[in-house]
Amino acid sequence: MKHLFYKVACLCTTATLLGSCSQSNNLTYQTGPFLLSINDKGNVTELTDANTGTNYLASQETSPLLAIRVNNQFEAPSKLEWDETKENLTLTFPQNDVQVKLKAVKHPKYISFEVAEVTNNNNVDLVTWGPYANAISKQVGECVGVVRGDDFALGIQALNPKTIGGYPTNEDDTDPSFDIFATTSLVDVADSMQVLYRGQTAMHQPWGSVIQAYCRNRFEDRVIPMWNHDKFVAPAYNDGGVIGSKIALFGCVPDSVLNYIADIEQGEGLPHPMIDGEWSKTSPSAAQAYIIYDFDEKTLDDAISFTKKTGLKYLYHGGPFKTWGKFELNPDQFPNGYASLKNCVDRANKEGIKLGLHTLSNFTTTNDPYVTPVPDKRLAKVGSGLIVENIDASAKEIPISSPDFFNEMRNNTLHGVMVGDELIRYEKVSDKAPWTLLNCQRGAWGTKAAAHTKGDTISKLLDHGYAVFLTDTELTKEQGRNLADLFNETGIMQISFDGLEGAWSTGLGQYGLSLMIKEWYDNLEEPYKNCINDASMTTHYNWHTFTRMNWGEPWYAGFRESQLNYRLMNQDFYRRNLIPNMLGWFKYGPQTGIEDVEWLLARSAAFDAGYTLVTNKAAVEQNGLSEQNITAIREWEKARLSGAFPKELKMEMEHLANEYHLEPISETSWDLYPYDVQRFKHTNVVRQPGEPVQSKWEYNNTNSRQPIQFLLKADENIKEPVLSINNYSTVPLGTYLKKDETAKYTGRDKVIIYDQNWKELRSVPVEASAMMVDNGNVSLVFTCKFDSEDNTKQASAEFKTVGDKMTLSALR
């Protein structure tokens, strides 16, 4: 991305570019260890750690305090003037005859700057704060707007939603990091990138990084490319434009960043939600795991019982709504609407469980009252044209003034248009003039077909692939208030704003996302401002409101594999952006074994990250190991939230191949056992006449002498499975193993055979002495007979030994 440095370089003197301008005419602020200097041309000359004297400004680049853009051309200031108080600043931009007056306030931990006045304001497209080039690059928090090195950190905070963290790379103001809608799968995104970036409030550069923000004048409609539409009307929005745009700048030691941001939030009236009496960004409870287990008034007790057994405290409904928009609850589950949900909340609260639910932000279903029977005029529009001939209520072809806005099919799921109070679906637009909507379905989605007159406005509605409509700015804000009303009336305490990117439909980009969340948060009654909330996307401003993010879905592969790379890259994103870690959703089904559960729990402990278990009553009851799995979940989460896992151990546990088992000793102490796990495959391949179908495996035992444990599972029926160990002991594993059955040995006197749902079927006696292996290489030979000659069929084997236990104790 080409930044302002390159665009305005011609306006700056050689001395400025080299950072060698005189310091005598500088405006200087110091807050604690942070010293900010700006020269009389309006360029930042120092971003200094006052304790060490190190200036972190990238002096080879120009960093204007504020720049303007007029007619798509950037201009840096040529002069900065200030009064004796250093609070009233004036920047001059002679090329466009513009002056910008700023209000500067020095606080104990930060300096705030606000645009107070702009001459010829209507000519200004936008203003940029910075970019502020610096030499720090160790941790670049693209969302939070903080860069951290070994010894010092620099940060920028946008102090209102219209001040967008980042740079106006895209005219639609959406996140330029990656196009989520141009990608078929987030797995593909993750697998194709070493780092998954979201936002650019801070951004890596060859010399280090930049921190930056901007604000746009939105006095007039703009036609821009947006959301796979070549032409989209971004409507005018009266928010005062660039006047009132405000930022805070700060610097401190890296470990103090969160303390500084907390002061900014409280000093500037930004959201500052708490959990259990502690700020949500530092509370261990912010990253607690939770259960998704759909319930209604009749089944709530089962869901609460399961949640309590796991030791978790949040129970979440995955799909309670009949419609999105007005957010009407499903009458089959909640026959009395919000009163039914409130009844569930009250019952759960008595059991120490808090309820939450899932929504899709401003996605508006076609059965919602905002759509039918009379559509709301605030449904988002791609753009509008005119009907050029009178048409009656039965016309199947509608002549229009232009194909613009109607002939873009890349993001056109519903093919919907609005004329007056009627919604119409059309198949396509004619290939040439006279431009006509063809094969129209009149009175679509329960609206009423009507006659329309030449000159009437016809608007292409913006939709999404989930077969929903979207909303303009005012309706987006209203839907935010609708969700606040839901909280206030029912008392729920958790929500996910899935589909939040839908608020791009406002034409405001990331600003639109921030406005919806702000409207929701501002209208919550006080207790509910401390709820747990997350979303499908974040923005720089919304960082203050969101408790955390919880990205990663279980639908695409096995328990451990689904979106694994994506989940792991998210941990890096959370860490560099000072967000509590979460691992995403995991599906707990009848076939989920303890090995998979403890693999997840070890990752949770390693990253100090919560997770979601998606399950239901049938899955829990059908799983033969549910009690064991539930106990593991309870003990691991208790240990994690109590701070029992030391930092050095957690670093080891981050390695995916490392697996563990946790045993409780008391309420506040546990023994942790590491496993040395190695996996093998046995394939039904005949090599030559007389040669047995066998596999030879080498297991390297890094632990002491002990019985070797194993799991054995076959793709199809097998007979006479036999395991030989070190050419010494031969261990028959029974006469047969059916497809999807598992033979499991845990070091005692029998092998247990389980069905696919981990219900015990039978056992095979073994001598523990025959299973003993020494430290070092272990030779294993496995043989069996397959029912068929299909050489694609396999048996999979997992062997493990146990290492020395580590005793852990709660620290909080």
PDB file of C-alpha atoms in Angstrom, residues 16 145 252 289:
ATOM      1  CA  THR A  16      12.366  17.263   6.981  1.00  0.00           C
ATOM      2  CA  GLY A 145      -3.738   0.242  16.931  1.00  0.00           C
ATOM      3  CA  CYS A 252       4.668   3.400  27.331  1.00  0.00           C
ATOM      4  CA  ALA A 289     -15.445 -21.737  27.627  1.00  0.00           C
TER       5      ALA A 289
END
